[in-house]
mmCIF file of C-alpha atoms in Angstrom:
data_model
loop_
_atom_site.group_PDB
_atom_site.id
_atom_site.type_symbol
_atom_site.label_atom_id
_atom_site.label_comp_id
_atom_site.label_asym_id
_atom_site.label_seq_id
_atom_site.Cartn_x
_atom_site.Cartn_y
_atom_site.Cartn_z
ATOM 1 C CA UNK A 1 -23.857 5.750 -58.507
ATOM 2 C CA UNK A 2 -23.033 5.345 -54.834
ATOM 3 C CA UNK A 3 -24.723 2.362 -54.528
ATOM 4 C CA UNK A 4 -22.607 1.296 -57.076
ATOM 5 C CA UNK A 5 -19.154 2.076 -55.943
ATOM 6 C CA UNK A 6 -20.310 0.014 -52.525
ATOM 7 C CA UNK A 7 -21.444 -2.638 -54.333
ATOM 8 C CA UNK A 8 -17.896 -2.475 -56.640
ATOM 9 C CA UNK A 9 -15.594 -2.509 -52.756
ATOM 10 C CA UNK A 10 -17.789 -5.416 -51.274
ATOM 11 C CA UNK A 11 -17.131 -7.722 -53.925
ATOM 12 C CA UNK A 12 -12.969 -6.203 -53.796
ATOM 13 C CA UNK A 13 -13.038 -7.835 -50.242
ATOM 14 C CA UNK A 14 -14.415 -11.019 -50.751
ATOM 15 C CA UNK A 15 -11.898 -11.405 -53.445
ATOM 16 C CA UNK A 16 -9.253 -10.801 -51.930
ATOM 17 C CA UNK A 17 -10.873 -12.958 -48.768
ATOM 18 C CA UNK A 18 -11.077 -15.597 -51.062
ATOM 19 C CA UNK A 19 -7.537 -15.521 -52.490
ATOM 20 C CA UNK A 20 -6.145 -15.306 -48.985
ATOM 21 C CA UNK A 21 -7.524 -18.005 -48.369
ATOM 22 C CA UNK A 22 -6.403 -19.761 -51.223
ATOM 23 C CA UNK A 23 -2.667 -19.098 -50.654
ATOM 24 C CA UNK A 24 -0.773 -21.983 -49.754
ATOM 25 C CA UNK A 25 0.670 -21.431 -46.135
ATOM 26 C CA UNK A 26 3.878 -21.439 -45.305
ATOM 27 C CA UNK A 27 4.943 -23.951 -43.269
ATOM 28 C CA UNK A 28 7.008 -22.858 -40.377
ATOM 29 C CA UNK A 29 10.255 -24.613 -39.768
ATOM 30 C CA UNK A 30 11.634 -27.403 -38.443
ATOM 31 C CA UNK A 31 11.475 -27.158 -34.178
ATOM 32 C CA UNK A 32 9.537 -23.375 -34.863
ATOM 33 C CA UNK A 33 5.836 -22.723 -33.038
ATOM 34 C CA UNK A 34 3.042 -24.061 -35.027
ATOM 35 C CA UNK A 35 1.520 -20.534 -34.850
ATOM 36 C CA UNK A 36 4.586 -18.612 -36.045
ATOM 37 C CA UNK A 37 3.654 -15.769 -38.365
ATOM 38 C CA UNK A 38 4.654 -15.824 -41.870
ATOM 39 C CA UNK A 39 6.914 -12.505 -40.704
ATOM 40 C CA UNK A 40 8.782 -14.618 -38.078
ATOM 41 C CA UNK A 41 9.247 -17.548 -39.603
ATOM 42 C CA UNK A 42 11.447 -15.965 -42.091
ATOM 43 C CA UNK A 43 13.708 -15.236 -39.642
ATOM 44 C CA UNK A 44 13.915 -18.527 -37.516
ATOM 45 C CA UNK A 45 15.880 -19.356 -35.544
ATOM 46 C CA UNK A 46 15.707 -16.365 -33.540
ATOM 47 C CA UNK A 47 18.832 -15.539 -33.019
ATOM 48 C CA UNK A 48 20.252 -16.519 -29.354
ATOM 49 C CA UNK A 49 19.477 -13.128 -26.836
ATOM 50 C CA UNK A 50 22.404 -11.461 -25.076
ATOM 51 C CA UNK A 51 22.170 -12.626 -21.351
ATOM 52 C CA UNK A 52 23.588 -9.123 -20.723
ATOM 53 C CA UNK A 53 20.781 -7.691 -21.991
ATOM 54 C CA UNK A 54 18.746 -9.143 -19.443
ATOM 55 C CA UNK A 55 20.987 -7.294 -16.608
ATOM 56 C CA UNK A 56 21.943 -3.471 -18.812
ATOM 57 C CA UNK A 57 18.992 -2.588 -20.571
ATOM 58 C CA UNK A 58 16.897 0.184 -19.455
ATOM 59 C CA UNK A 59 13.693 -1.054 -17.146
ATOM 60 C CA UNK A 60 10.810 0.788 -17.249
ATOM 61 C CA UNK A 61 10.013 3.577 -14.396
ATOM 62 C CA UNK A 62 7.163 2.115 -11.470
ATOM 63 C CA UNK A 63 4.257 4.401 -11.618
ATOM 64 C CA UNK A 64 4.066 7.384 -10.286
ATOM 65 C CA UNK A 65 1.205 5.479 -7.817
ATOM 66 C CA UNK A 66 4.027 2.657 -6.581
ATOM 67 C CA UNK A 67 6.132 5.320 -5.554
ATOM 68 C CA UNK A 68 4.566 8.569 -5.144
ATOM 69 C CA UNK A 69 8.100 10.488 -3.059
ATOM 70 C CA UNK A 70 10.544 8.514 -5.756
ATOM 71 C CA UNK A 71 13.038 10.795 -7.802
ATOM 72 C CA UNK A 72 14.581 12.216 -4.341
ATOM 73 C CA UNK A 73 18.049 12.700 -3.281
ATOM 74 C CA UNK A 74 19.273 12.897 0.675
ATOM 75 C CA UNK A 75 21.641 15.905 0.569
ATOM 76 C CA UNK A 76 24.027 15.270 3.398
ATOM 77 C CA UNK A 77 22.164 18.071 5.632
ATOM 78 C CA UNK A 78 19.123 16.112 5.521
ATOM 79 C CA UNK A 79 18.734 13.916 8.769
ATOM 80 C CA UNK A 80 15.789 10.969 8.156
ATOM 81 C CA UNK A 81 12.646 10.499 11.056
ATOM 82 C CA UNK A 82 12.966 7.816 13.304
ATOM 83 C CA UNK A 83 10.352 5.653 12.672
ATOM 84 C CA UNK A 84 9.242 3.001 14.917
ATOM 85 C CA UNK A 85 6.463 0.915 14.867
ATOM 86 C CA UNK A 86 8.008 -2.350 14.326
ATOM 87 C CA UNK A 87 8.083 -2.660 10.890
ATOM 88 C CA UNK A 88 11.717 -3.255 9.399
ATOM 89 C CA UNK A 89 12.422 -1.775 6.460
ATOM 90 C CA UNK A 90 13.561 -5.707 4.908
ATOM 91 C CA UNK A 91 9.955 -6.589 5.391
ATOM 92 C CA UNK A 92 8.449 -3.296 4.110
ATOM 93 C CA UNK A 93 9.723 -4.873 0.591
ATOM 94 C CA UNK A 94 8.001 -8.074 1.172
ATOM 95 C CA UNK A 95 5.124 -6.362 0.705
ATOM 96 C CA UNK A 96 6.049 -4.062 -2.280
ATOM 97 C CA UNK A 97 6.835 -1.181 -0.745
ATOM 98 C CA UNK A 98 9.356 1.511 -0.165
ATOM 99 C CA UNK A 99 10.598 1.213 3.868
ATOM 100 C CA UNK A 100 8.916 4.223 5.919
ATOM 101 C CA UNK A 101 12.432 4.735 7.368
ATOM 102 C CA UNK A 102 13.644 6.020 4.010
ATOM 103 C CA UNK A 103 10.955 8.857 2.963
ATOM 104 C CA UNK A 104 12.051 12.608 2.931
ATOM 105 C CA UNK A 105 9.080 14.309 2.834
ATOM 106 C CA UNK A 106 8.943 18.366 3.512
ATOM 107 C CA UNK A 107 6.099 20.942 4.225
ATOM 108 C CA UNK A 108 3.113 20.023 4.044
ATOM 109 C CA UNK A 109 3.709 15.858 3.479
ATOM 110 C CA UNK A 110 2.274 13.342 5.156
ATOM 111 C CA UNK A 111 1.733 9.849 5.393
ATOM 112 C CA UNK A 112 -0.571 7.562 7.108
ATOM 113 C CA UNK A 113 -0.393 3.976 7.515
ATOM 114 C CA UNK A 114 -2.716 1.320 8.531
ATOM 115 C CA UNK A 115 -1.432 -2.301 9.633
ATOM 116 C CA UNK A 116 -4.556 -4.706 10.413
ATOM 117 C CA UNK A 117 -3.782 -7.943 11.869
ATOM 118 C CA UNK A 118 -6.763 -10.374 13.037
ATOM 119 C CA UNK A 119 -5.921 -12.261 16.184
ATOM 120 C CA UNK A 120 -7.416 -15.874 14.274
ATOM 121 C CA UNK A 121 -5.703 -15.720 10.880
ATOM 122 C CA UNK A 122 -2.686 -14.868 9.411
ATOM 123 C CA UNK A 123 -4.177 -12.563 6.990
ATOM 124 C CA UNK A 124 -2.726 -9.430 6.879
ATOM 125 C CA UNK A 125 -2.931 -6.169 5.105
ATOM 126 C CA UNK A 126 -1.241 -2.571 4.654
ATOM 127 C CA UNK A 127 -3.130 0.381 4.168
ATOM 128 C CA UNK A 128 -0.896 3.967 2.531
ATOM 129 C CA UNK A 129 -2.233 7.326 2.382
ATOM 130 C CA UNK A 130 0.637 9.745 1.066
ATOM 131 C CA UNK A 131 -0.038 13.202 0.684
ATOM 132 C CA UNK A 132 2.102 14.881 -1.697
ATOM 133 C CA UNK A 133 3.453 18.689 -1.487
ATOM 134 C CA UNK A 134 1.647 19.630 -4.776
ATOM 135 C CA UNK A 135 -1.698 18.673 -2.985
ATOM 136 C CA UNK A 136 -1.556 15.277 -4.502
ATOM 137 C CA UNK A 137 -2.786 11.965 -2.612
ATOM 138 C CA UNK A 138 -1.901 8.495 -3.331
ATOM 139 C CA UNK A 139 -3.276 5.137 -1.948
ATOM 140 C CA UNK A 140 -1.347 2.415 -0.983
ATOM 141 C CA UNK A 141 -2.703 -1.639 -0.485
ATOM 142 C CA UNK A 142 -1.376 -4.997 -0.194
ATOM 143 C CA UNK A 143 -2.983 -7.946 1.619
ATOM 144 C CA UNK A 144 -1.653 -11.616 2.141
ATOM 145 C CA UNK A 145 -0.760 -14.231 4.063
ATOM 146 C CA UNK A 146 2.228 -13.661 6.393
ATOM 147 C CA UNK A 147 3.635 -16.538 7.759
ATOM 148 C CA UNK A 148 4.814 -20.180 7.022
ATOM 149 C CA UNK A 149 6.371 -19.093 3.444
ATOM 150 C CA UNK A 150 9.764 -16.750 2.469
ATOM 151 C CA UNK A 151 7.609 -14.295 0.754
ATOM 152 C CA UNK A 152 4.032 -13.071 1.489
ATOM 153 C CA UNK A 153 1.636 -15.795 0.489
ATOM 154 C CA UNK A 154 -0.620 -14.860 -2.226
ATOM 155 C CA UNK A 155 -0.468 -11.118 -2.247
ATOM 156 C CA UNK A 156 -2.816 -8.570 -3.741
ATOM 157 C CA UNK A 157 -2.674 -5.155 -4.009
ATOM 158 C CA UNK A 158 -2.704 -2.063 -6.132
ATOM 159 C CA UNK A 159 -1.205 1.610 -5.939
ATOM 160 C CA UNK A 160 -3.248 4.857 -6.954
ATOM 161 C CA UNK A 161 -4.004 8.355 -6.956
ATOM 162 C CA UNK A 162 -6.903 9.875 -5.305
ATOM 163 C CA UNK A 163 -9.540 12.563 -6.720
ATOM 164 C CA UNK A 164 -8.676 15.953 -6.512
ATOM 165 C CA UNK A 165 -9.023 17.417 -3.011
ATOM 166 C CA UNK A 166 -8.648 14.052 -0.697
ATOM 167 C CA UNK A 167 -5.632 15.616 0.766
ATOM 168 C CA UNK A 168 -7.351 17.928 2.922
ATOM 169 C CA UNK A 169 -8.800 15.330 5.001
ATOM 170 C CA UNK A 170 -5.657 13.900 5.305
ATOM 171 C CA UNK A 171 -4.017 16.742 6.491
ATOM 172 C CA UNK A 172 -6.683 17.662 8.593
ATOM 173 C CA UNK A 173 -5.303 14.544 10.950
ATOM 174 C CA UNK A 174 -1.955 15.790 11.106
ATOM 175 C CA UNK A 175 -3.306 17.105 14.599
ATOM 176 C CA UNK A 176 -6.065 15.134 15.861
ATOM 177 C CA UNK A 177 -5.267 14.693 19.651
ATOM 178 C CA UNK A 178 -5.076 10.408 19.467
ATOM 179 C CA UNK A 179 -1.254 11.089 18.207
ATOM 180 C CA UNK A 180 -0.124 12.797 21.563
ATOM 181 C CA UNK A 181 -1.998 9.618 23.000
ATOM 182 C CA UNK A 182 -0.187 6.897 24.343
ATOM 183 C CA UNK A 183 1.392 3.815 21.637
ATOM 184 C CA UNK A 184 -0.323 0.721 23.394
ATOM 185 C CA UNK A 185 -3.116 1.644 26.294
ATOM 186 C CA UNK A 186 -5.553 -0.098 28.246
ATOM 187 C CA UNK A 187 -9.622 0.664 28.638
ATOM 188 C CA UNK A 188 -9.977 1.394 32.379
ATOM 189 C CA UNK A 189 -13.915 1.658 32.670
ATOM 190 C CA UNK A 190 -15.667 2.329 36.010
ATOM 191 C CA UNK A 191 -18.656 0.268 35.501
ATOM 192 C CA UNK A 192 -16.532 -2.707 34.649
ATOM 193 C CA UNK A 193 -15.130 -4.108 37.908
ATOM 194 C CA UNK A 194 -12.551 -6.501 35.768
ATOM 195 C CA UNK A 195 -10.127 -6.003 32.790
ATOM 196 C CA UNK A 196 -11.263 -7.637 29.481
ATOM 197 C CA UNK A 197 -8.929 -10.143 28.130
ATOM 198 C CA UNK A 198 -8.818 -10.257 24.227
ATOM 199 C CA UNK A 199 -8.427 -13.634 22.840
ATOM 200 C CA UNK A 200 -10.039 -12.786 19.435
ATOM 201 C CA UNK A 201 -10.345 -9.287 17.343
ATOM 202 C CA UNK A 202 -8.289 -6.996 15.166
ATOM 203 C CA UNK A 203 -5.295 -5.272 16.024
ATOM 204 C CA UNK A 204 -4.926 -2.153 14.211
ATOM 205 C CA UNK A 205 -1.251 -0.122 13.647
ATOM 206 C CA UNK A 206 -0.854 3.377 12.836
ATOM 207 C CA UNK A 207 1.627 5.056 12.090
ATOM 208 C CA UNK A 208 1.564 9.264 11.058
ATOM 209 C CA UNK A 209 4.894 10.434 9.696
ATOM 210 C CA UNK A 210 5.532 13.865 9.370
ATOM 211 C CA UNK A 211 8.710 16.097 8.462
ATOM 212 C CA UNK A 212 10.747 15.787 11.413
ATOM 213 C CA UNK A 213 8.771 13.030 13.519
ATOM 214 C CA UNK A 214 7.001 10.237 13.377
ATOM 215 C CA UNK A 215 3.688 8.470 15.353
ATOM 216 C CA UNK A 216 2.643 4.850 15.869
ATOM 217 C CA UNK A 217 -0.404 3.315 17.992
ATOM 218 C CA UNK A 218 -1.456 0.316 18.125
ATOM 219 C CA UNK A 219 -5.160 0.011 19.028
ATOM 220 C CA UNK A 220 -6.425 -3.675 19.667
ATOM 221 C CA UNK A 221 -9.455 -5.709 20.013
ATOM 222 C CA UNK A 222 -11.370 -3.499 22.562
ATOM 223 C CA UNK A 223 -14.064 -1.002 20.656
ATOM 224 C CA UNK A 224 -13.270 2.268 22.937
ATOM 225 C CA UNK A 225 -9.766 1.441 22.213
ATOM 226 C CA UNK A 226 -10.417 1.315 18.539
ATOM 227 C CA UNK A 227 -12.703 4.381 18.921
ATOM 228 C CA UNK A 228 -10.341 6.520 19.654
ATOM 229 C CA UNK A 229 -8.284 6.052 16.530
ATOM 230 C CA UNK A 230 -11.839 5.543 14.178
ATOM 231 C CA UNK A 231 -11.626 9.143 12.442
ATOM 232 C CA UNK A 232 -8.058 7.733 10.690
ATOM 233 C CA UNK A 233 -8.647 4.267 10.390
ATOM 234 C CA UNK A 234 -11.730 5.326 8.445
ATOM 235 C CA UNK A 235 -10.321 7.616 6.700
ATOM 236 C CA UNK A 236 -7.600 5.260 5.398
ATOM 237 C CA UNK A 237 -10.375 2.000 4.397
ATOM 238 C CA UNK A 238 -12.031 4.755 2.558
ATOM 239 C CA UNK A 239 -9.318 5.514 0.691
ATOM 240 C CA UNK A 240 -8.508 1.883 -0.254
ATOM 241 C CA UNK A 241 -11.830 0.160 -0.683
ATOM 242 C CA UNK A 242 -13.204 -0.271 -4.315
ATOM 243 C CA UNK A 243 -9.828 -0.035 -5.892
ATOM 244 C CA UNK A 244 -9.329 -3.897 -5.897
ATOM 245 C CA UNK A 245 -12.536 -6.467 -5.675
ATOM 246 C CA UNK A 246 -9.714 -8.537 -3.905
ATOM 247 C CA UNK A 247 -8.928 -6.823 -1.573
ATOM 248 C CA UNK A 248 -12.009 -5.609 -0.655
ATOM 249 C CA UNK A 249 -13.619 -8.903 0.508
ATOM 250 C CA UNK A 250 -11.440 -9.261 3.474
ATOM 251 C CA UNK A 251 -13.560 -6.028 4.717
ATOM 252 C CA UNK A 252 -17.348 -7.652 4.658
ATOM 253 C CA UNK A 253 -18.151 -4.628 6.995
ATOM 254 C CA UNK A 254 -16.214 -1.943 5.020
ATOM 255 C CA UNK A 255 -15.311 1.498 6.262
ATOM 256 C CA UNK A 256 -17.205 1.652 8.935
ATOM 257 C CA UNK A 257 -15.940 2.964 12.365
ATOM 258 C CA UNK A 258 -18.518 4.552 13.364
ATOM 259 C CA UNK A 259 -19.482 2.093 16.664
ATOM 260 C CA UNK A 260 -15.594 2.036 17.692
ATOM 261 C CA UNK A 261 -16.248 5.675 18.075
ATOM 262 C CA UNK A 262 -19.324 5.325 20.045
ATOM 263 C CA UNK A 263 -18.359 2.847 22.146
ATOM 264 C CA UNK A 264 -15.259 5.452 22.812
ATOM 265 C CA UNK A 265 -17.496 9.000 23.497
ATOM 266 C CA UNK A 266 -19.505 6.643 25.780
ATOM 267 C CA UNK A 267 -16.584 5.700 27.507
ATOM 268 C CA UNK A 268 -15.346 9.132 28.585
ATOM 269 C CA UNK A 269 -18.561 10.425 29.201
ATOM 270 C CA UNK A 270 -18.920 8.032 31.778
ATOM 271 C CA UNK A 271 -16.022 8.180 33.284
ATOM 272 C CA UNK A 272 -13.654 6.238 31.971
ATOM 273 C CA UNK A 273 -10.756 6.223 29.364
ATOM 274 C CA UNK A 274 -7.455 4.955 28.217
ATOM 275 C CA UNK A 275 -4.477 4.844 30.282
ATOM 276 C CA UNK A 276 -1.007 3.418 29.117
ATOM 277 C CA UNK A 277 -0.529 -0.321 28.705
ATOM 278 C CA UNK A 278 2.045 -1.327 31.643
ATOM 279 C CA UNK A 279 4.853 -2.325 28.997
ATOM 280 C CA UNK A 280 4.078 0.033 26.721
ATOM 281 C CA UNK A 281 6.789 2.421 24.620
ATOM 282 C CA UNK A 282 7.632 5.668 24.785
ATOM 283 C CA UNK A 283 7.285 7.445 20.915
ATOM 284 C CA UNK A 284 10.065 8.171 19.114
ATOM 285 C CA UNK A 285 11.977 11.507 19.170
ATOM 286 C CA UNK A 286 11.443 13.899 16.305
ATOM 287 C CA UNK A 287 14.064 15.426 14.793
ATOM 288 C CA UNK A 288 13.791 18.332 16.624
ATOM 289 C CA UNK A 289 14.356 16.499 19.971
ATOM 290 C CA UNK A 290 17.484 14.930 18.808
ATOM 291 C CA UNK A 291 20.562 16.934 20.291
ATOM 292 C CA UNK A 292 22.600 17.718 17.644
ATOM 293 C CA UNK A 293 25.655 16.174 17.214
#
């Protein structure tokens, strides 16, 4: 009996399919697309769109990972943290990121940002890790050609949430000694009689944003100088790599900064160190350091 029911069902399906094939297709109205569906053909031509709707209709909100601190409103008593990392708010907008200068933070929150600038290329990248007070962490990254066009050419990027527990490793970086170092440094190595001249390599600009203060560092070319910031660099790249293949291909060496960290440790062991560069700028004052006004 079951076999008979199955056979009847199959015969009915085949009959309906044959009838659909034999049915004459409704011709599309003049000027309409050839692949217009019968339902759309019945109401062709469509009513003209209302130009106002493009401006007035509600737009979808960006996903949480695209703006982890979105929806916050500053009160009259809030003061934004001074950020002096050389990146103007309009530049952040070009890269599709909220400007750090307008990001309000509460206790137990932080933003770690890393800009990568090769000496012989206009292909730049930025990684931003945000830790919220609810314990969640997010990574945003962008890469593109920062030259020769009004926008950022061939830009790629992504916004993603990080696994549970990822926030702890970034929160530990808040008290790293490197944030008390000068913004720009030069390497002093007793075993080298002349100062190195940087003509190649990569410059890393790091910014740490905390409630009440920010710190910015630039470490370029010399492995020992970069090694001082190896922990923060390694953590940021580890969070970003593996999310987007077009971003990953820019960093064939992965997230490894072990060699740079070893070079820095060898420098210190040999009696050397990092000194402020001749024209380094002071760090911006924290909110507690500003006079009440």
